[in-house]
Amino acid sequence: MALIALEGIGKRYDLGEVAIDALRDVSLTIDEGEAVAIMGPSGSGKSTLLAILGCLDPPTIGSYRLGGDEVGKMSAAALAAIRCRRIGFVFQGFNLLPRLTAIENVELPLAYAGLPPRKRREKAAATLERLGLSERMNHLPNQLSGGQQQRVAIARSLVNDPDLILADEPTGALDTRTGNEILEVLEGINAGGTALVVVTHDVSVADRLRRRIALKDGRVGKDSDHPTAAEVIERRAKLALVEQ
């Protein structure tokens, strides 16, 4: 079933006498539980598309349905509720509040959702424990490594049990080993049924996801399913056995 359905989406920015079309006639669907990489050169429209998917910026033209609901007809309050309850965001720069501890950062979406203090503390703690941060709950962001900060950010994105995680270059600020660990966390979340959309410049990151959407000049240039890295390794191993 389609979680996301875009039809004829366009986004135009008017900069005085100059108009820039960041997206042009984008139509696509993303099913529940899918794992999708969005790729393309700088200026191709990746960030604009992610902002529209996250209900952060409305399209200039076209239709966006999330779970069958037309986003363009929603009030500001309804959009805020969707961002809080149905969509989780993960950013390259972590975007943690520096004066709040790890658990306080994770509690924020629960507070916005109106959960009582005791229940949100319990749920935030359980989510951090799930991500291996049970001993870091009361640490401030500057007391955590980059990988730990990104895990806190992922916990914050997960704590309201969203249908969709949107990740913007989630490994861009991390070394290779730590980046792989974060990707494994995201893959585990997706395996549990949460849809995952990752914007990335890194082909090795895109190769770990089932589907790749390539943008060029604001349009979908290529949209294809492909085997994951694990499937490629398994296929090569089977071929090697046959050759023996």
CSV table of N, CA and C in Angstrom, one decimal, residues 71-184:
chain,number,residue,atom,x,y,z
A,71,VAL,N,-2.2,16.2,1.8
A,71,VAL,CA,-1.4,17.1,2.6
A,71,VAL,C,-1.8,18.6,2.4
A,72,GLY,N,-2.0,18.9,1.1
A,72,GLY,CA,-2.2,20.3,0.7
A,72,GLY,C,-3.5,20.9,1.3
A,73,LYS,N,-4.4,20.1,1.8
A,73,LYS,CA,-5.6,20.6,2.3
A,73,LYS,C,-5.6,20.7,3.9
A,74,MET,N,-4.4,20.3,4.5
A,74,MET,CA,-4.3,20.3,5.9
A,74,MET,C,-4.0,21.7,6.5
A,75,SER,N,-4.5,21.9,7.7
A,75,SER,CA,-4.2,23.2,8.4
A,75,SER,C,-2.8,23.1,9.0
A,76,ALA,N,-2.2,24.2,9.4
A,76,ALA,CA,-0.9,24.3,10.0
A,76,ALA,C,-0.8,23.4,11.2
A,77,ALA,N,-1.9,23.3,12.0
A,77,ALA,CA,-1.9,22.5,13.2
A,77,ALA,C,-1.9,21.0,12.8
A,78,ALA,N,-2.6,20.6,11.8
A,78,ALA,CA,-2.6,19.2,11.3
A,78,ALA,C,-1.2,18.8,10.8
A,79,LEU,N,-0.6,19.7,10.1
A,79,LEU,CA,0.8,19.4,9.5
A,79,LEU,C,1.8,19.3,10.7
A,80,ALA,N,1.7,20.1,11.7
A,80,ALA,CA,2.5,20.0,12.8
A,80,ALA,C,2.3,18.7,13.5
A,81,ALA,N,1.1,18.2,13.6
A,81,ALA,CA,0.8,16.9,14.3
A,81,ALA,C,1.4,15.8,13.4
A,82,ILE,N,1.4,15.9,12.1
A,82,ILE,CA,2.0,14.8,11.3
A,82,ILE,C,3.5,14.8,11.5
A,83,ARG,N,4.1,16.0,11.5
A,83,ARG,CA,5.6,16.0,11.7
A,83,ARG,C,5.9,15.4,13.1
A,84,CYS,N,5.1,15.6,14.0
A,84,CYS,CA,5.4,15.1,15.4
A,84,CYS,C,5.1,13.6,15.5
A,85,ARG,N,4.0,13.1,14.9
A,85,ARG,CA,3.6,11.7,15.2
A,85,ARG,C,3.9,10.7,14.1
A,86,ARG,N,3.9,11.2,12.8
A,86,ARG,CA,4.0,10.2,11.7
A,86,ARG,C,5.3,10.2,11.0
A,87,ILE,N,6.1,11.3,11.2
A,87,ILE,CA,7.4,11.4,10.5
A,87,ILE,C,8.5,11.6,11.4
A,88,GLY,N,9.6,10.9,11.3
A,88,GLY,CA,10.8,11.1,12.1
A,88,GLY,C,11.9,11.7,11.2
A,89,PHE,N,12.7,12.6,11.7
A,89,PHE,CA,13.7,13.3,10.9
A,89,PHE,C,15.1,13.0,11.5
A,90,VAL,N,16.0,12.7,10.6
A,90,VAL,CA,17.4,12.5,11.0
A,90,VAL,C,18.3,13.4,10.1
A,91,PHE,N,19.2,14.2,10.7
A,91,PHE,CA,20.0,15.2,9.9
A,91,PHE,C,21.4,14.9,10.0
A,92,GLN,N,22.2,15.4,9.1
A,92,GLN,CA,23.6,15.2,9.1
A,92,GLN,C,24.3,15.8,10.3
A,93,GLY,N,23.8,17.0,10.7
A,93,GLY,CA,24.3,17.7,11.9
A,93,GLY,C,23.7,17.4,13.2
A,94,PHE,N,22.9,16.3,13.3
A,94,PHE,CA,22.3,15.8,14.5
A,94,PHE,C,21.2,16.6,15.0
A,95,ASN,N,21.4,18.0,15.1
A,95,ASN,CA,20.3,18.9,15.5
A,95,ASN,C,19.8,18.6,16.9
A,96,LEU,N,20.7,18.3,17.8
A,96,LEU,CA,20.3,18.1,19.2
A,96,LEU,C,20.4,19.4,19.9
A,97,LEU,N,19.5,19.6,20.9
A,97,LEU,CA,19.6,20.9,21.7
A,97,LEU,C,20.8,20.7,22.7
A,98,PRO,N,21.7,21.6,22.7
A,98,PRO,CA,23.0,21.4,23.4
A,98,PRO,C,22.8,21.5,25.0
A,99,ARG,N,21.8,22.1,25.5
A,99,ARG,CA,21.6,22.2,26.9
A,99,ARG,C,20.7,21.2,27.5
A,100,LEU,N,20.2,20.3,26.7
A,100,LEU,CA,19.4,19.2,27.1
A,100,LEU,C,20.2,17.9,27.1
A,101,THR,N,20.0,17.0,28.0
A,101,THR,CA,20.6,15.7,28.0
A,101,THR,C,20.0,14.8,26.9
A,102,ALA,N,20.7,13.7,26.7
A,102,ALA,CA,20.2,12.8,25.6
A,102,ALA,C,18.7,12.4,25.8
A,103,ILE,N,18.4,12.0,27.0
A,103,ILE,CA,17.0,11.6,27.3
A,103,ILE,C,16.0,12.8,27.1
A,104,GLU,N,16.4,14.0,27.5
A,104,GLU,CA,15.6,15.2,27.4
A,104,GLU,C,15.4,15.5,25.9
A,105,ASN,N,16.4,15.3,25.1
A,105,ASN,CA,16.3,15.5,23.6
A,105,ASN,C,15.3,14.6,23.0
A,106,VAL,N,15.3,13.3,23.5
A,106,VAL,CA,14.4,12.3,22.9
A,106,VAL,C,13.0,12.5,23.4
A,107,GLU,N,12.8,13.1,24.6
A,107,GLU,CA,11.5,13.4,25.1
A,107,GLU,C,10.7,14.4,24.4
A,108,LEU,N,11.4,15.3,23.7
A,108,LEU,CA,10.8,16.5,23.1
A,108,LEU,C,9.6,16.2,22.2
A,109,PRO,N,9.7,15.2,21.3
A,109,PRO,CA,8.5,14.9,20.5
A,109,PRO,C,7.3,14.4,21.3
A,110,LEU,N,7.6,13.7,22.4
A,110,LEU,CA,6.6,13.2,23.2
A,110,LEU,C,5.9,14.3,24.0
A,111,ALA,N,6.7,15.3,24.4
A,111,ALA,CA,6.1,16.5,25.1
A,111,ALA,C,5.2,17.2,24.1
A,112,TYR,N,5.6,17.4,22.9
A,112,TYR,CA,4.8,18.1,21.9
A,112,TYR,C,3.5,17.3,21.6
A,113,ALA,N,3.6,15.9,21.7
A,113,ALA,CA,2.4,15.1,21.5
A,113,ALA,C,1.5,15.1,22.7
A,114,GLY,N,1.9,15.7,23.9
A,114,GLY,CA,1.1,15.8,25.0
A,114,GLY,C,1.1,14.6,26.0
A,115,LEU,N,2.2,13.8,25.9
A,115,LEU,CA,2.3,12.6,26.8
A,115,LEU,C,2.7,13.1,28.2
A,116,PRO,N,2.2,12.6,29.2
A,116,PRO,CA,2.6,13.0,30.6
A,116,PRO,C,4.0,12.7,30.9
A,117,PRO,N,4.6,13.6,31.7
A,117,PRO,CA,6.1,13.5,32.0
A,117,PRO,C,6.6,12.1,32.3
A,118,ARG,N,5.9,11.4,33.2
A,118,ARG,CA,6.4,10.0,33.6
A,118,ARG,C,6.4,9.1,32.4
A,119,LYS,N,5.4,9.1,31.6
A,119,LYS,CA,5.3,8.2,30.5
A,119,LYS,C,6.3,8.5,29.4
A,120,ARG,N,6.5,9.8,29.2
A,120,ARG,CA,7.5,10.2,28.1
A,120,ARG,C,8.9,9.9,28.6
A,121,ARG,N,9.2,10.0,29.9
A,121,ARG,CA,10.5,9.6,30.4
A,121,ARG,C,10.7,8.1,30.2
A,122,GLU,N,9.7,7.3,30.5
A,122,GLU,CA,9.8,5.8,30.3
A,122,GLU,C,10.0,5.5,28.9
A,123,LYS,N,9.3,6.1,28.0
A,123,LYS,CA,9.3,5.7,26.6
A,123,LYS,C,10.7,6.2,26.0
A,124,ALA,N,11.1,7.4,26.3
A,124,ALA,CA,12.4,7.9,25.8
A,124,ALA,C,13.5,7.0,26.3
A,125,ALA,N,13.5,6.6,27.6
A,125,ALA,CA,14.5,5.7,28.1
A,125,ALA,C,14.5,4.3,27.4
A,126,ALA,N,13.4,3.8,27.1
A,126,ALA,CA,13.3,2.5,26.4
A,126,ALA,C,13.8,2.6,25.0
A,127,THR,N,13.6,3.7,24.3
A,127,THR,CA,14.1,3.9,23.0
A,127,THR,C,15.6,4.1,23.0
A,128,LEU,N,16.2,4.8,23.9
A,128,LEU,CA,17.6,5.0,24.0
A,128,LEU,C,18.3,3.6,24.3
A,129,GLU,N,17.6,2.9,25.2
A,129,GLU,CA,18.2,1.6,25.5
A,129,GLU,C,18.2,0.7,24.3
A,130,ARG,N,17.2,0.8,23.5
A,130,ARG,CA,17.1,0.0,22.2
A,130,ARG,C,18.2,0.3,21.3
A,131,LEU,N,18.7,1.5,21.4
A,131,LEU,CA,19.8,2.0,20.5
A,131,LEU,C,21.2,1.9,21.2
A,132,GLY,N,21.2,1.2,22.3
A,132,GLY,CA,22.5,1.0,23.0
A,132,GLY,C,23.0,2.1,23.8
A,133,LEU,N,22.2,3.0,24.2
A,133,LEU,CA,22.6,4.2,24.9
A,133,LEU,C,22.1,4.3,26.3
A,134,SER,N,21.9,3.2,26.9
A,134,SER,CA,21.3,3.2,28.3
A,134,SER,C,22.2,3.9,29.3
A,135,GLU,N,23.5,3.8,29.0
A,135,GLU,CA,24.5,4.4,30.0
A,135,GLU,C,24.8,5.9,29.6
A,136,ARG,N,24.2,6.4,28.6
A,136,ARG,CA,24.5,7.8,28.1
A,136,ARG,C,23.3,8.7,28.2
A,137,MET,N,22.2,8.2,28.8
A,137,MET,CA,21.0,9.0,28.8
A,137,MET,C,21.1,10.4,29.4
A,138,ASN,N,21.9,10.5,30.4
A,138,ASN,CA,22.0,11.8,31.2
A,138,ASN,C,23.2,12.6,30.7
A,139,HIS,N,23.8,12.3,29.6
A,139,HIS,CA,24.9,13.1,29.1
A,139,HIS,C,24.4,14.1,28.1
A,140,LEU,N,25.1,15.3,28.1
A,140,LEU,CA,24.8,16.4,27.2
A,140,LEU,C,25.4,16.0,25.8
A,141,PRO,N,24.9,16.6,24.8
A,141,PRO,CA,25.5,16.2,23.4
A,141,PRO,C,27.0,16.4,23.3
A,142,ASN,N,27.6,17.4,24.0
A,142,ASN,CA,29.0,17.6,23.8
A,142,ASN,C,29.8,16.6,24.6
A,143,GLN,N,29.1,15.8,25.4
A,143,GLN,CA,29.8,14.7,26.1
A,143,GLN,C,29.7,13.3,25.4
A,144,LEU,N,29.1,13.4,24.2
A,144,LEU,CA,28.9,12.2,23.4
A,144,LEU,C,29.7,12.2,22.1
A,145,SER,N,30.1,11.1,21.6
A,145,SER,CA,30.8,11.0,20.3
A,145,SER,C,29.8,11.3,19.2
A,146,GLY,N,30.3,11.5,18.0
A,146,GLY,CA,29.4,11.8,16.8
A,146,GLY,C,28.4,10.7,16.6
A,147,GLY,N,28.9,9.4,16.7
A,147,GLY,CA,28.0,8.3,16.5
A,147,GLY,C,26.9,8.2,17.5
A,148,GLN,N,27.3,8.5,18.8
A,148,GLN,CA,26.3,8.5,19.9
A,148,GLN,C,25.3,9.6,19.7
A,149,GLN,N,25.8,10.8,19.3
A,149,GLN,CA,24.8,11.9,19.0
A,149,GLN,C,23.8,11.5,17.9
A,150,GLN,N,24.3,10.8,16.9
A,150,GLN,CA,23.4,10.5,15.8
A,150,GLN,C,22.4,9.4,16.3
A,151,ARG,N,22.9,8.5,17.2
A,151,ARG,CA,21.9,7.5,17.7
A,151,ARG,C,20.8,8.2,18.6
A,152,VAL,N,21.2,9.2,19.3
A,152,VAL,CA,20.2,10.0,20.1
A,152,VAL,C,19.2,10.6,19.1
A,153,ALA,N,19.8,11.2,18.0
A,153,ALA,CA,18.9,11.8,17.0
A,153,ALA,C,17.9,10.8,16.4
A,154,ILE,N,18.4,9.6,16.1
A,154,ILE,CA,17.6,8.5,15.6
A,154,ILE,C,16.5,8.1,16.7
A,155,ALA,N,17.0,8.0,17.9
A,155,ALA,CA,16.0,7.7,19.0
A,155,ALA,C,14.9,8.8,19.0
A,156,ARG,N,15.3,10.0,18.9
A,156,ARG,CA,14.3,11.1,18.9
A,156,ARG,C,13.3,10.9,17.7
A,157,SER,N,13.8,10.5,16.6
A,157,SER,CA,13.0,10.4,15.4
A,157,SER,C,12.0,9.2,15.5
A,158,LEU,N,12.4,8.2,16.4
A,158,LEU,CA,11.7,6.9,16.5
A,158,LEU,C,10.7,6.9,17.6
A,159,VAL,N,10.8,7.8,18.6
A,159,VAL,CA,10.1,7.7,19.9
A,159,VAL,C,8.6,7.7,19.8
A,160,ASN,N,8.1,8.4,18.7
A,160,ASN,CA,6.6,8.4,18.5
A,160,ASN,C,6.1,7.4,17.6
A,161,ASP,N,7.0,6.4,17.3
A,161,ASP,CA,6.6,5.2,16.4
A,161,ASP,C,6.1,5.7,15.1
A,162,PRO,N,6.9,6.5,14.3
A,162,PRO,CA,6.4,7.1,13.0
A,162,PRO,C,6.3,6.0,11.9
A,163,ASP,N,5.5,6.4,10.9
A,163,ASP,CA,5.4,5.5,9.7
A,163,ASP,C,6.6,5.7,8.8
A,164,LEU,N,7.3,6.8,8.9
A,164,LEU,CA,8.3,7.2,7.9
A,164,LEU,C,9.5,7.9,8.6
A,165,ILE,N,10.7,7.5,8.3
A,165,ILE,CA,11.9,8.2,8.7
A,165,ILE,C,12.5,8.9,7.5
A,166,LEU,N,12.8,10.2,7.6
A,166,LEU,CA,13.5,10.9,6.5
A,166,LEU,C,14.9,11.3,7.1
A,167,ALA,N,15.9,10.8,6.3
A,167,ALA,CA,17.3,11.0,6.8
A,167,ALA,C,18.0,11.8,5.7
A,168,ASP,N,18.6,12.9,6.1
A,168,ASP,CA,19.3,13.8,5.2
A,168,ASP,C,20.8,13.6,5.5
A,169,GLU,N,21.5,12.9,4.6
A,169,GLU,CA,22.9,12.6,4.7
A,169,GLU,C,23.3,12.2,6.2
A,170,PRO,N,22.6,11.1,6.7
A,170,PRO,CA,22.8,10.7,8.1
A,170,PRO,C,24.2,10.3,8.5
A,171,THR,N,25.0,9.9,7.5
A,171,THR,CA,26.4,9.5,7.8
A,171,THR,C,27.4,10.5,7.3
A,172,GLY,N,27.0,11.7,6.9
A,172,GLY,CA,27.9,12.6,6.2
A,172,GLY,C,28.9,13.2,7.2
A,173,ALA,N,28.6,13.3,8.5
A,173,ALA,CA,29.5,13.9,9.5
A,173,ALA,C,30.3,12.8,10.3
A,174,LEU,N,30.2,11.6,9.8
A,174,LEU,CA,30.8,10.5,10.6
A,174,LEU,C,31.9,9.7,9.8
A,175,ASP,N,32.8,9.1,10.5
A,175,ASP,CA,33.8,8.3,9.9
A,175,ASP,C,33.1,7.0,9.3
A,176,THR,N,33.9,6.3,8.5
A,176,THR,CA,33.3,5.1,7.8
A,176,THR,C,32.8,4.1,8.7
A,177,ARG,N,33.5,3.7,9.8
A,177,ARG,CA,33.1,2.7,10.7
A,177,ARG,C,31.8,3.1,11.4
A,178,THR,N,31.8,4.3,11.9
A,178,THR,CA,30.6,4.8,12.7
A,178,THR,C,29.4,5.0,11.7
A,179,GLY,N,29.7,5.4,10.5
A,179,GLY,CA,28.6,5.5,9.5
A,179,GLY,C,28.0,4.2,9.2
A,180,ASN,N,28.8,3.2,9.1
A,180,ASN,CA,28.2,1.8,8.9
A,180,ASN,C,27.4,1.4,10.0
A,181,GLU,N,27.8,1.7,11.3
A,181,GLU,CA,27.0,1.4,12.4
A,181,GLU,C,25.6,2.1,12.4
A,182,ILE,N,25.6,3.3,12.0
A,182,ILE,CA,24.4,4.1,11.9
A,182,ILE,C,23.5,3.5,10.8
A,183,LEU,N,24.1,3.1,9.7
A,183,LEU,CA,23.3,2.5,8.6
A,183,LEU,C,22.7,1.2,9.1
A,184,GLU,N,23.4,0.4,9.9
A,184,GLU,CA,22.8,-0.8,10.4
A,184,GLU,C,21.6,-0.5,11.3
